[in-house]
Amino acid sequence: MPKNIFSRGPSRNLTRHHKIAMAGVATLGAAAIGFSAVPSGASTTTTTEAAQSAPVAFSNKQIKDVKASVTDQMAGASLKAEQIEAKKKADAAAAAKKKAAAEAAKKKAEAAREAKEAASRDAKRAEAKKAAKKTYPNNLDGWIRESLDILKKHDIPASYDGIHRNIIRESSGDPKAINNWDINAINGIPSKGLLQVIPPTFKTWHVPGTSWDIYNPVANITAACNYAADKYGSMDNVDSAY
């Protein structure tokens, strides 16, 4: 009876037949992997070649697409930067234009103001020149009118009628008139001139621009009117000795 080769543990030395048998089993296993499943009725083909890994397809198209996309993004960013810069320049130009217009308007306003002031100065000069050239007759009427013009410049109230009325009462229109009998004369300070003013009063109420001579008709009238304006409000309010 032949020996059961499976009844013992594995042999340390495989026989030639054993190696052939094991090789056959390995071959059948590899062949089984090669079978392809086909529909019923179709022929079946077997192959002993080992399954190959599917080849990986490489293409530079994707790289080109990525590169193009990056380029487009860079171009878009550059365009946006240019647009921002252009807007900044436009805003700066508009601001400069607005500033220039404001400065021009300011200069125009200043020029108009200076022209107006110059015209006003010229008018005042012309008026002063005209006043300087104005002449008055050397009589009571002329003296009163000249006094009134001086009083007006100093904002001292008085009227022609008020002045004339008091002159007639005090001196009858004589600029050299002097009172040597009243209390002032007794005290050594007689009243003098058209409106009979005592020297201390004339000195105190003297109006700048007139003579310091108490007998000067215009100086006498203006000093007396200045005093009357302070004490009575105006020479018009004086109806007796003052």
GROMACS .gro file of C-alpha atoms in nm, residues 10-177:
model
  168
   10PRO     CA    1   0.623   1.867   0.526
   11SER     CA    2   0.930   1.721   0.386
   12ARG     CA    3   1.241   1.920   0.398
   13ASN     CA    4   1.335   1.807   0.045
   14LEU     CA    5   1.074   1.838  -0.231
   15THR     CA    6   1.096   1.589  -0.506
   16ARG     CA    7   1.100   1.692  -0.871
   17HIS     CA    8   0.738   1.584  -0.910
   18HIS     CA    9   0.633   1.792  -0.619
   19LYS     CA   10   0.791   2.102  -0.770
   20ILE     CA   11   0.622   2.039  -1.102
   21ALA     CA   12   0.284   1.997  -0.931
   22MET     CA   13   0.320   2.319  -0.735
   23ALA     CA   14   0.423   2.508  -1.046
   24GLY     CA   15   0.115   2.386  -1.223
   25VAL     CA   16  -0.108   2.506  -0.945
   26ALA     CA   17   0.053   2.850  -0.957
   27THR     CA   18   0.008   2.865  -1.332
   28LEU     CA   19  -0.360   2.777  -1.309
   29GLY     CA   20  -0.408   3.053  -1.048
   30ALA     CA   21  -0.250   3.315  -1.271
   31ALA     CA   22  -0.454   3.195  -1.567
   32ALA     CA   23  -0.775   3.224  -1.367
   33ILE     CA   24  -0.709   3.597  -1.315
   34GLY     CA   25  -0.695   3.642  -1.694
   35PHE     CA   26  -1.046   3.513  -1.766
   36SER     CA   27  -1.285   3.767  -1.909
   37ALA     CA   28  -1.656   3.745  -1.841
   38VAL     CA   29  -1.863   3.757  -2.158
   39PRO     CA   30  -2.235   3.719  -2.228
   40SER     CA   31  -2.384   3.378  -2.250
   41GLY     CA   32  -2.317   3.208  -2.584
   42ALA     CA   33  -2.010   3.414  -2.657
   43SER     CA   34  -1.670   3.254  -2.674
   44THR     CA   35  -1.450   3.282  -2.374
   45THR     CA   36  -1.087   3.367  -2.411
   46THR     CA   37  -0.831   3.303  -2.151
   47THR     CA   38  -0.488   3.454  -2.116
   48THR     CA   39  -0.200   3.380  -1.897
   49GLU     CA   40  -0.058   3.733  -1.906
   50ALA     CA   41  -0.066   3.919  -1.580
   51ALA     CA   42  -0.301   4.220  -1.559
   52GLN     CA   43  -0.116   4.539  -1.641
   53SER     CA   44  -0.171   4.867  -1.460
   54ALA     CA   45  -0.371   5.117  -1.665
   55PRO     CA   46  -0.137   5.374  -1.816
   56VAL     CA   47  -0.161   5.729  -1.673
   57ALA     CA   48  -0.225   5.988  -1.941
   58PHE     CA   49  -0.017   6.306  -1.901
   59SER     CA   50  -0.110   6.632  -2.081
   60ASN     CA   51   0.017   6.985  -2.068
   61LYS     CA   52  -0.331   7.121  -2.149
   62GLN     CA   53  -0.425   7.159  -1.783
   63ILE     CA   54  -0.099   7.338  -1.710
   64LYS     CA   55  -0.167   7.572  -2.000
   65ASP     CA   56  -0.521   7.631  -1.872
   66VAL     CA   57  -0.392   7.709  -1.521
   67LYS     CA   58  -0.125   7.936  -1.661
   68ALA     CA   59  -0.384   8.114  -1.878
   69SER     CA   60  -0.615   8.155  -1.579
   70VAL     CA   61  -0.335   8.305  -1.367
   71THR     CA   62  -0.240   8.533  -1.654
   72ASP     CA   63  -0.601   8.644  -1.690
   73GLN     CA   64  -0.624   8.714  -1.319
   74MET     CA   65  -0.302   8.914  -1.327
   75ALA     CA   66  -0.425   9.105  -1.632
   76GLY     CA   67  -0.757   9.173  -1.457
   77ALA     CA   68  -0.578   9.292  -1.144
   78SER     CA   69  -0.352   9.515  -1.352
   79LEU     CA   70  -0.653   9.660  -1.535
   80LYS     CA   71  -0.830   9.724  -1.205
   81ALA     CA   72  -0.520   9.894  -1.067
   82GLU     CA   73  -0.502  10.110  -1.378
   83GLN     CA   74  -0.869  10.200  -1.340
   84ILE     CA   75  -0.815  10.293  -0.972
   85GLU     CA   76  -0.513  10.501  -1.064
   86ALA     CA   77  -0.707  10.669  -1.344
   87LYS     CA   78  -0.991  10.749  -1.101
   88LYS     CA   79  -0.742  10.892  -0.852
   89LYS     CA   80  -0.593  11.112  -1.123
   90ALA     CA   81  -0.939  11.220  -1.237
   91ASP     CA   82  -1.040  11.302  -0.878
   92ALA     CA   83  -0.714  11.491  -0.824
   93ALA     CA   84  -0.769  11.684  -1.147
   94ALA     CA   85  -1.126  11.766  -1.046
   95ALA     CA   86  -1.011  11.879  -0.700
   96ALA     CA   87  -0.736  12.093  -0.854
   97LYS     CA   88  -0.987  12.245  -1.095
   98LYS     CA   89  -1.229  12.317  -0.811
   99LYS     CA   90  -0.950  12.472  -0.603
  100ALA     CA   91  -0.836  12.683  -0.898
  101ALA     CA   92  -1.194  12.800  -0.954
  102ALA     CA   93  -1.230  12.888  -0.585
  103GLU     CA   94  -0.901  13.080  -0.589
  104ALA     CA   95  -1.005  13.260  -0.906
  105ALA     CA   96  -1.339  13.353  -0.748
  106LYS     CA   97  -1.159  13.470  -0.434
  107LYS     CA   98  -0.919  13.683  -0.638
  108LYS     CA   99  -1.210  13.824  -0.837
  109ALA     CA  100  -1.396  13.910  -0.516
  110GLU     CA  101  -1.082  14.071  -0.370
  111ALA     CA  102  -1.030  14.268  -0.690
  112ALA     CA  103  -1.393  14.384  -0.680
  113ARG     CA  104  -1.359  14.481  -0.314
  114GLU     CA  105  -1.034  14.668  -0.381
  115ALA     CA  106  -1.194  14.843  -0.679
  116LYS     CA  107  -1.492  14.942  -0.463
  117GLU     CA  108  -1.266  15.069  -0.187
  118ALA     CA  109  -1.057  15.260  -0.440
  119ALA     CA  110  -1.372  15.414  -0.586
  120SER     CA  111  -1.486  15.510  -0.237
  121ARG     CA  112  -1.149  15.667  -0.161
  122ASP     CA  113  -1.158  15.853  -0.489
  123ALA     CA  114  -1.508  15.978  -0.411
  124LYS     CA  115  -1.398  16.094  -0.067
  125ARG     CA  116  -1.094  16.266  -0.215
  126ALA     CA  117  -1.313  16.433  -0.475
  127GLU     CA  118  -1.555  16.543  -0.205
  128ALA     CA  119  -1.272  16.671   0.013
  129LYS     CA  120  -1.119  16.848  -0.284
  130LYS     CA  121  -1.453  16.999  -0.369
  131ALA     CA  122  -1.502  17.106  -0.010
  132ALA     CA  123  -1.153  17.252  -0.003
  133LYS     CA  124  -1.230  17.453  -0.311
  134LYS     CA  125  -1.564  17.568  -0.174
  135THR     CA  126  -1.566  17.935  -0.098
  136TYR     CA  127  -1.798  18.140   0.118
  137PRO     CA  128  -1.883  18.509   0.101
  138ASN     CA  129  -1.723  18.723   0.369
  139ASN     CA  130  -2.049  18.821   0.536
  140LEU     CA  131  -2.288  18.688   0.796
  141ASP     CA  132  -2.453  18.445   0.556
  142GLY     CA  133  -2.116  18.309   0.445
  143TRP     CA  134  -1.987  18.279   0.801
  144ILE     CA  135  -2.293  18.083   0.913
  145ARG     CA  136  -2.281  17.848   0.612
  146GLU     CA  137  -1.911  17.777   0.654
  147SER     CA  138  -1.967  17.709   1.024
  148LEU     CA  139  -2.251  17.471   0.945
  149ASP     CA  140  -2.025  17.266   0.710
  150ILE     CA  141  -1.760  17.240   0.983
  151LEU     CA  142  -2.020  17.148   1.246
  152LYS     CA  143  -2.158  16.879   1.017
  153LYS     CA  144  -1.813  16.715   0.985
  154HIS     CA  145  -1.792  16.697   1.364
  155ASP     CA  146  -2.153  16.580   1.409
  156ILE     CA  147  -2.245  16.891   1.607
  157PRO     CA  148  -2.617  16.974   1.569
  158ALA     CA  149  -2.726  17.322   1.464
  159SER     CA  150  -2.941  17.494   1.203
  160TYR     CA  151  -2.902  17.810   0.999
  161ASP     CA  152  -3.207  17.969   1.157
  162GLY     CA  153  -3.100  17.885   1.513
  163ILE     CA  154  -2.754  18.031   1.460
  164HIS     CA  155  -2.877  18.341   1.278
  165ARG     CA  156  -3.143  18.417   1.540
  166ASN     CA  157  -2.897  18.403   1.829
  167ILE     CA  158  -2.632  18.606   1.645
  168ILE     CA  159  -2.877  18.889   1.581
  169ARG     CA  160  -2.983  18.891   1.948
  170GLU     CA  161  -2.629  18.873   2.090
  171SER     CA  162  -2.425  19.097   1.856
  172SER     CA  163  -2.649  19.223   1.575
  173GLY     CA  164  -2.409  19.047   1.338
  174ASP     CA  165  -2.093  19.235   1.445
  175PRO     CA  166  -1.797  18.992   1.474
  176LYS     CA  167  -1.601  19.252   1.681
  177ALA     CA  168  -1.877  19.303   1.935
   0.00000   0.00000   0.00000
